[in-house]
Each structure stands twice: as structure tokens, then as C-alpha cells.
PDB file of C-alpha atoms in Angstrom:
ATOM      1  CA  MET R   1       0.075  -0.502  -0.158  1.00 42.00           C
ATOM      2  CA  ARG R   2       2.148   2.524  -1.374  1.00 45.00           C
ATOM      3  CA  THR R   3       0.672   6.422   0.759  1.00 50.00           C
ATOM      4  CA  GLN R   4       3.423   8.000   0.789  1.00 63.00           C
ATOM      5  CA  GLY R   5       4.890  11.332  -1.039  1.00 80.00           C
ATOM      6  CA  ARG R   6       1.044  12.083  -3.011  1.00 91.00           C
ATOM      7  CA  PRO R   7      -0.483  14.050  -2.428  1.00 94.00           C
ATOM      8  CA  LYS R   8      -3.890  13.585  -0.698  1.00 95.00           C
ATOM      9  CA  VAL R   9      -7.233  14.615  -1.950  1.00 97.00           C
ATOM     10  CA  ALA R  10     -10.701  14.559   0.094  1.00 97.00           C
ATOM     11  CA  LEU R  11     -13.686  13.220  -1.207  1.00 98.00           C
ATOM     12  CA  VAL R  12     -16.933  14.746  -0.367  1.00 97.00           C
ATOM     13  CA  PRO R  13     -20.105  12.706  -1.678  1.00 94.00           C
ATOM     14  CA  TYR R  14     -23.834  13.411  -0.783  1.00 91.00           C
ATOM     15  CA  PRO R  15     -24.628  10.291   1.117  1.00 87.00           C
ATOM     16  CA  ALA R  16     -27.623   8.578  -1.546  1.00 81.00           C
ATOM     17  CA  GLN R  17     -28.055   6.178  -4.359  1.00 75.00           C
ATOM     18  CA  GLY R  18     -26.014   7.331  -7.627  1.00 84.00           C
ATOM     19  CA  HIS R  19     -23.750  10.328  -5.833  1.00 88.00           C
ATOM     20  CA  VAL R  20     -21.199   7.555  -4.265  1.00 89.00           C
ATOM     21  CA  THR R  21     -20.305   5.097  -7.280  1.00 88.00           C
ATOM     22  CA  PRO R  22     -19.224   8.161  -9.296  1.00 91.00           C
ATOM     23  CA  MET R  23     -16.913   9.491  -7.131  1.00 92.00           C
ATOM     24  CA  VAL R  24     -15.951   6.605  -6.032  1.00 90.00           C
ATOM     25  CA  GLN R  25     -15.307   5.820  -9.422  1.00 91.00           C
ATOM     26  CA  LEU R  26     -13.300   9.442  -9.560  1.00 94.00           C
ATOM     27  CA  ALA R  27     -11.187   8.891  -6.651  1.00 94.00           C
ATOM     28  CA  SER R  28      -9.954   5.643  -8.382  1.00 93.00           C
ATOM     29  CA  ALA R  29      -9.203   8.137 -11.455  1.00 94.00           C
ATOM     30  CA  LEU R  30      -7.197  10.445  -9.484  1.00 95.00           C
ATOM     31  CA  ASN R  31      -6.010   7.506  -7.860  1.00 93.00           C
ATOM     32  CA  ARG R  32      -4.250   6.985 -10.636  1.00 92.00           C
ATOM     33  CA  LEU R  33      -3.042  10.603 -11.419  1.00 94.00           C
ATOM     34  CA  GLY R  34      -1.292   9.885  -8.760  1.00 94.00           C
ATOM     35  CA  PHE R  35      -2.992  11.790  -5.444  1.00 95.00           C
ATOM     36  CA  GLN R  36      -3.836   9.970  -2.974  1.00 94.00           C
ATOM     37  CA  PRO R  37      -7.773  10.033  -2.348  1.00 96.00           C
ATOM     38  CA  VAL R  38      -9.780  10.030   1.092  1.00 95.00           C
ATOM     39  CA  LEU R  39     -13.087   9.515   1.166  1.00 94.00           C
ATOM     40  CA  ILE R  40     -15.055  11.400   3.280  1.00 94.00           C
ATOM     41  CA  ASN R  41     -19.429   9.435   4.731  1.00 91.00           C
ATOM     42  CA  PRO R  42     -20.953   9.595   7.563  1.00 88.00           C
ATOM     43  CA  GLN R  43     -20.728   6.169   9.378  1.00 81.00           C
ATOM     44  CA  PHE R  44     -24.232   5.363   8.070  1.00 76.00           C
ATOM     45  CA  ILE R  45     -23.213   5.352   4.519  1.00 77.00           C
ATOM     46  CA  HIS R  46     -19.857   4.309   5.498  1.00 69.00           C
ATOM     47  CA  SER R  47     -20.980   1.068   7.763  1.00 68.00           C
ATOM     48  CA  GLN R  48     -22.767   0.449   4.490  1.00 68.00           C
ATOM     49  CA  LEU R  49     -19.251   0.218   2.152  1.00 69.00           C
ATOM     50  CA  SER R  50     -17.727  -3.472   1.996  1.00 58.00           C
ATOM     51  CA  CYS R  51     -14.190  -1.940   2.999  1.00 60.00           C
ATOM     52  CA  THR R  52     -11.664   1.097   4.627  1.00 55.00           C
ATOM     53  CA  ALA R  53      -9.867   0.561   1.463  1.00 57.00           C
ATOM     54  CA  VAL R  54      -9.177  -0.111  -1.689  1.00 59.00           C
ATOM     55  CA  SER R  55      -6.682  -1.391  -3.053  1.00 58.00           C
ATOM     56  CA  GLU R  56      -5.891   0.320  -7.028  1.00 58.00           C
ATOM     57  CA  ASP R  57      -3.911  -2.566  -9.524  1.00 60.00           C
ATOM     58  CA  ASP R  58      -0.762  -0.906  -9.435  1.00 56.00           C
ATOM     59  CA  GLY R  59      -0.563  -0.804  -5.634  1.00 61.00           C
ATOM     60  CA  ASN R  60      -1.846   2.528  -4.512  1.00 68.00           C
ATOM     61  CA  VAL R  61      -4.655   3.024  -2.011  1.00 82.00           C
ATOM     62  CA  VAL R  62      -8.210   5.100  -2.116  1.00 86.00           C
ATOM     63  CA  MET R  63      -8.596   5.153   1.192  1.00 90.00           C
ATOM     64  CA  PHE R  64     -12.817   5.724   3.442  1.00 91.00           C
ATOM     65  CA  MET R  65     -13.123   7.869   6.394  1.00 92.00           C
ATOM     66  CA  SER R  66     -16.487   8.685   8.206  1.00 89.00           C
ATOM     67  CA  ILE R  67     -17.438  11.605  10.012  1.00 91.00           C
ATOM     68  CA  PRO R  68     -20.268  10.350  13.545  1.00 88.00           C
ATOM     69  CA  ASP R  69     -24.196  10.989  11.498  1.00 82.00           C
ATOM     70  CA  GLY R  70     -25.230  12.164  14.869  1.00 81.00           C
ATOM     71  CA  LEU R  71     -28.350   8.995  13.963  1.00 78.00           C
ATOM     72  CA  ASP R  72     -29.248   6.611  16.145  1.00 79.00           C
ATOM     73  CA  ASP R  73     -29.145   2.870  14.726  1.00 78.00           C
ATOM     74  CA  ASP R  74     -33.219   3.086  14.549  1.00 80.00           C
ATOM     75  CA  GLN R  75     -33.389   5.903  12.955  1.00 78.00           C
ATOM     76  CA  PRO R  76     -34.931   6.424   9.528  1.00 77.00           C
ATOM     77  CA  ARG R  77     -32.268   7.333   7.551  1.00 75.00           C
ATOM     78  CA  ASP R  78     -34.660   9.046   4.633  1.00 79.00           C
ATOM     79  CA  PHE R  79     -34.860  12.571   3.001  1.00 80.00           C
ATOM     80  CA  PHE R  80     -34.925  14.383   6.675  1.00 84.00           C
ATOM     81  CA  ALA R  81     -32.128  13.207   8.139  1.00 83.00           C
ATOM     82  CA  ILE R  82     -29.593  13.247   5.936  1.00 81.00           C
ATOM     83  CA  SER R  83     -30.931  17.141   4.632  1.00 85.00           C
ATOM     84  CA  HIS R  84     -30.690  17.498   8.598  1.00 85.00           C
ATOM     85  CA  PHE R  85     -27.450  15.476   8.845  1.00 86.00           C
ATOM     86  CA  MET R  86     -25.993  17.636   6.066  1.00 85.00           C
ATOM     87  CA  GLU R  87     -27.103  21.910   7.825  1.00 90.00           C
ATOM     88  CA  ASN R  88     -25.802  20.885  11.847  1.00 90.00           C
ATOM     89  CA  ILE R  89     -23.930  17.926  12.766  1.00 90.00           C
ATOM     90  CA  MET R  90     -21.709  17.385   8.961  1.00 91.00           C
ATOM     91  CA  PRO R  91     -20.242  20.540   8.356  1.00 94.00           C
ATOM     92  CA  LEU R  92     -18.966  20.561  12.542  1.00 95.00           C
ATOM     93  CA  HIS R  93     -17.054  17.019  12.520  1.00 95.00           C
ATOM     94  CA  LEU R  94     -15.539  17.738   8.674  1.00 96.00           C
ATOM     95  CA  ASP R  95     -14.436  21.265   9.767  1.00 96.00           C
ATOM     96  CA  GLN R  96     -12.293  18.941  12.968  1.00 96.00           C
ATOM     97  CA  LEU R  97     -11.435  15.820  10.305  1.00 95.00           C
ATOM     98  CA  LEU R  98      -9.686  18.915   7.414  1.00 96.00           C
ATOM     99  CA  ARG R  99      -8.432  20.733  10.184  1.00 94.00           C
ATOM    100  CA  SER R 100      -7.227  17.113  11.348  1.00 93.00           C
ATOM    101  CA  PHE R 101      -4.655  15.926   7.832  1.00 88.00           C
ATOM    102  CA  ASP R 102      -3.517  20.026   8.875  1.00 76.00           C
ATOM    103  CA  SER R 103      -2.581  18.488  12.194  1.00 69.00           C
ATOM    104  CA  ARG R 104      -0.446  15.313  11.005  1.00 69.00           C
ATOM    105  CA  ALA R 105       0.803  17.635   8.918  1.00 68.00           C
ATOM    106  CA  GLU R 106      -0.375  15.363   4.997  1.00 75.00           C
ATOM    107  CA  GLY R 107      -2.435  18.082   4.223  1.00 85.00           C
ATOM    108  CA  LEU R 108      -5.058  18.600   1.480  1.00 94.00           C
ATOM    109  CA  ALA R 109      -3.362  19.448  -2.192  1.00 96.00           C
ATOM    110  CA  PHE R 110      -8.193  19.679  -2.175  1.00 97.00           C
ATOM    111  CA  VAL R 111     -11.498  18.593  -1.531  1.00 98.00           C
ATOM    112  CA  VAL R 112     -13.724  17.461  -4.218  1.00 98.00           C
ATOM    113  CA  VAL R 113     -16.969  18.125  -2.765  1.00 97.00           C
ATOM    114  CA  ASP R 114     -20.170  17.041  -4.655  1.00 95.00           C
ATOM    115  CA  LEU R 115     -22.836  19.895  -5.306  1.00 92.00           C
ATOM    116  CA  LEU R 116     -26.131  18.202  -3.232  1.00 89.00           C
ATOM    117  CA  ALA R 117     -23.739  18.421  -0.458  1.00 91.00           C
ATOM    118  CA  SER R 118     -23.162  22.323  -0.929  1.00 91.00           C
ATOM    119  CA  CYS R 119     -22.359  23.312   2.633  1.00 92.00           C
ATOM    120  CA  ALA R 120     -18.509  21.162   2.675  1.00 95.00           C
ATOM    121  CA  ILE R 121     -17.677  24.232   0.003  1.00 96.00           C
ATOM    122  CA  SER R 122     -17.901  26.881   3.278  1.00 96.00           C
ATOM    123  CA  VAL R 123     -15.905  24.794   5.591  1.00 96.00           C
ATOM    124  CA  ALA R 124     -13.183  23.220   3.066  1.00 96.00           C
ATOM    125  CA  GLU R 125     -12.716  27.873   2.074  1.00 96.00           C
ATOM    126  CA  ARG R 126     -12.576  28.451   6.001  1.00 96.00           C
ATOM    127  CA  CYS R 127     -10.400  25.550   6.197  1.00 95.00           C
ATOM    128  CA  ARG R 128      -7.824  27.278   3.242  1.00 95.00           C
ATOM    129  CA  ILE R 129      -7.854  24.337   0.901  1.00 96.00           C
ATOM    130  CA  PRO R 130      -9.076  24.620  -2.580  1.00 97.00           C
ATOM    131  CA  VAL R 131     -12.330  23.139  -3.553  1.00 97.00           C
ATOM    132  CA  VAL R 132     -14.063  22.492  -6.749  1.00 97.00           C
ATOM    133  CA  GLY R 133     -17.610  20.779  -7.291  1.00 95.00           C
ATOM    134  CA  PHE R 134     -17.984  17.599  -8.513  1.00 94.00           C
ATOM    135  CA  TRP R 135     -22.353  17.167 -10.419  1.00 91.00           C
ATOM    136  CA  PRO R 136     -22.324  13.093 -10.952  1.00 85.00           C
ATOM    137  CA  ALA R 137     -24.923  14.193 -13.626  1.00 83.00           C
ATOM    138  CA  MET R 138     -23.173  15.810 -16.017  1.00 79.00           C
ATOM    139  CA  TYR R 139     -21.793  12.730 -17.274  1.00 76.00           C
ATOM    140  CA  ALA R 140     -25.591  11.567 -18.373  1.00 78.00           C
ATOM    141  CA  THR R 141     -26.916  14.775 -19.507  1.00 83.00           C
ATOM    142  CA  TYR R 142     -23.220  15.928 -21.553  1.00 82.00           C
ATOM    143  CA  THR R 143     -23.616  12.412 -23.065  1.00 86.00           C
ATOM    144  CA  ILE R 144     -27.227  13.273 -24.369  1.00 87.00           C
ATOM    145  CA  VAL R 145     -26.313  16.569 -24.715  1.00 86.00           C
ATOM    146  CA  LYS R 146     -23.318  14.665 -27.465  1.00 89.00           C
ATOM    147  CA  ALA R 147     -25.735  12.260 -29.108  1.00 90.00           C
ATOM    148  CA  ILE R 148     -28.783  14.938 -30.289  1.00 89.00           C
ATOM    149  CA  PRO R 149     -26.790  15.207 -33.628  1.00 90.00           C
ATOM    150  CA  ASP R 150     -26.895  11.441 -34.047  1.00 92.00           C
ATOM    151  CA  PHE R 151     -31.165  11.361 -32.109  1.00 90.00           C
ATOM    152  CA  ILE R 152     -31.693  15.077 -35.043  1.00 89.00           C
ATOM    153  CA  GLN R 153     -29.795  12.650 -38.221  1.00 90.00           C
ATOM    154  CA  LYS R 154     -32.053   9.424 -36.760  1.00 93.00           C
ATOM    155  CA  ARG R 155     -34.739  11.139 -37.263  1.00 89.00           C
ATOM    156  CA  LEU R 156     -35.582  10.083 -33.745  1.00 91.00           C
ATOM    157  CA  ILE R 157     -35.372  13.507 -33.185  1.00 89.00           C
ATOM    158  CA  SER R 158     -36.971  16.368 -34.766  1.00 85.00           C
ATOM    159  CA  ALA R 159     -33.446  19.962 -34.837  1.00 76.00           C
ATOM    160  CA  ILE R 160     -37.281  22.383 -35.494  1.00 75.00           C
ATOM    161  CA  ASP R 161     -39.338  23.408 -32.581  1.00 61.00           C
TER     162      ASP R 161
END
């Protein structure tokens, strides 16, 4: 497991289906580019993942870390619980975790934030860590837009209003 000397990148997905998997894929791509990705999830998502690290073919690792979610075991993980977590619980714990990288002299090159987890943007900015947004649906949208000329050529859609 090689991690030393590689710039660390924190990734913060929105804790819902269709958001975590694309962020894991992005983490894997960043890993191949020479970064040390650390995926940060709330405990209720982290406990559903089957590992705390994924080893890539080249011996590098995608790390998984969790932050407390403040939810009781019997509490439903619905939209309202996730919203409460995102607005009231995540910012404090994420701030502490991001700052802990600096206190261990590891530092973070930047943070990737799912745009639905936008409160993480202000946390990264407060910690003075560069932050970029990630929108999982963007690739699907781009693929559709890119296919429009083919759709028109095949007369699946009309080019005229």
C-alpha cells in the first residue's frame, strides 16, 4: 500500500444512491493520476461500504473515512434525516477532519465536493483548502447532449421546434 509522498485529496459525496459510486470512480481516477484520495462519508453510509480502503492494481489505495452522522440506529435514513445531517452535523465534523490532516503535516491538495453537499464547500474554504465541485449527473447530461446530432440524423428527434 503506497501512500507516502502522494498529495492527498478529500472527496465528499452527497450521502445518497447515485452519488457515492461516481465519487468512488472519481477517487480511483485521481489515484491513477498520482493523488492519494480519501473518501469521506457519514457513518451510516460508511458502515454499508464493504471496506475502509480499496487497493488498486498499481498498489495505490483509495481510503475511506467516516464522520459521525448523529443518527440513532433505529432512525430512518430518509431525506429529512440526511438534510439534518448535512446542515447541522456534517460541517463541524468535516471541519475537524480536514484540519486534522494539517495537524498531522499531511495536508490536503484540494477537496472535491458533490454539489448537493454544498455546505462542505464553505467548510473547505474556512480551512483554507482549495475546493472544486462535482456533479455526478453532468456526465450523463453531457452524453445526451453529445448524442443530439445523431438523434436528429436518425430522425429520433426533430431539429425544428
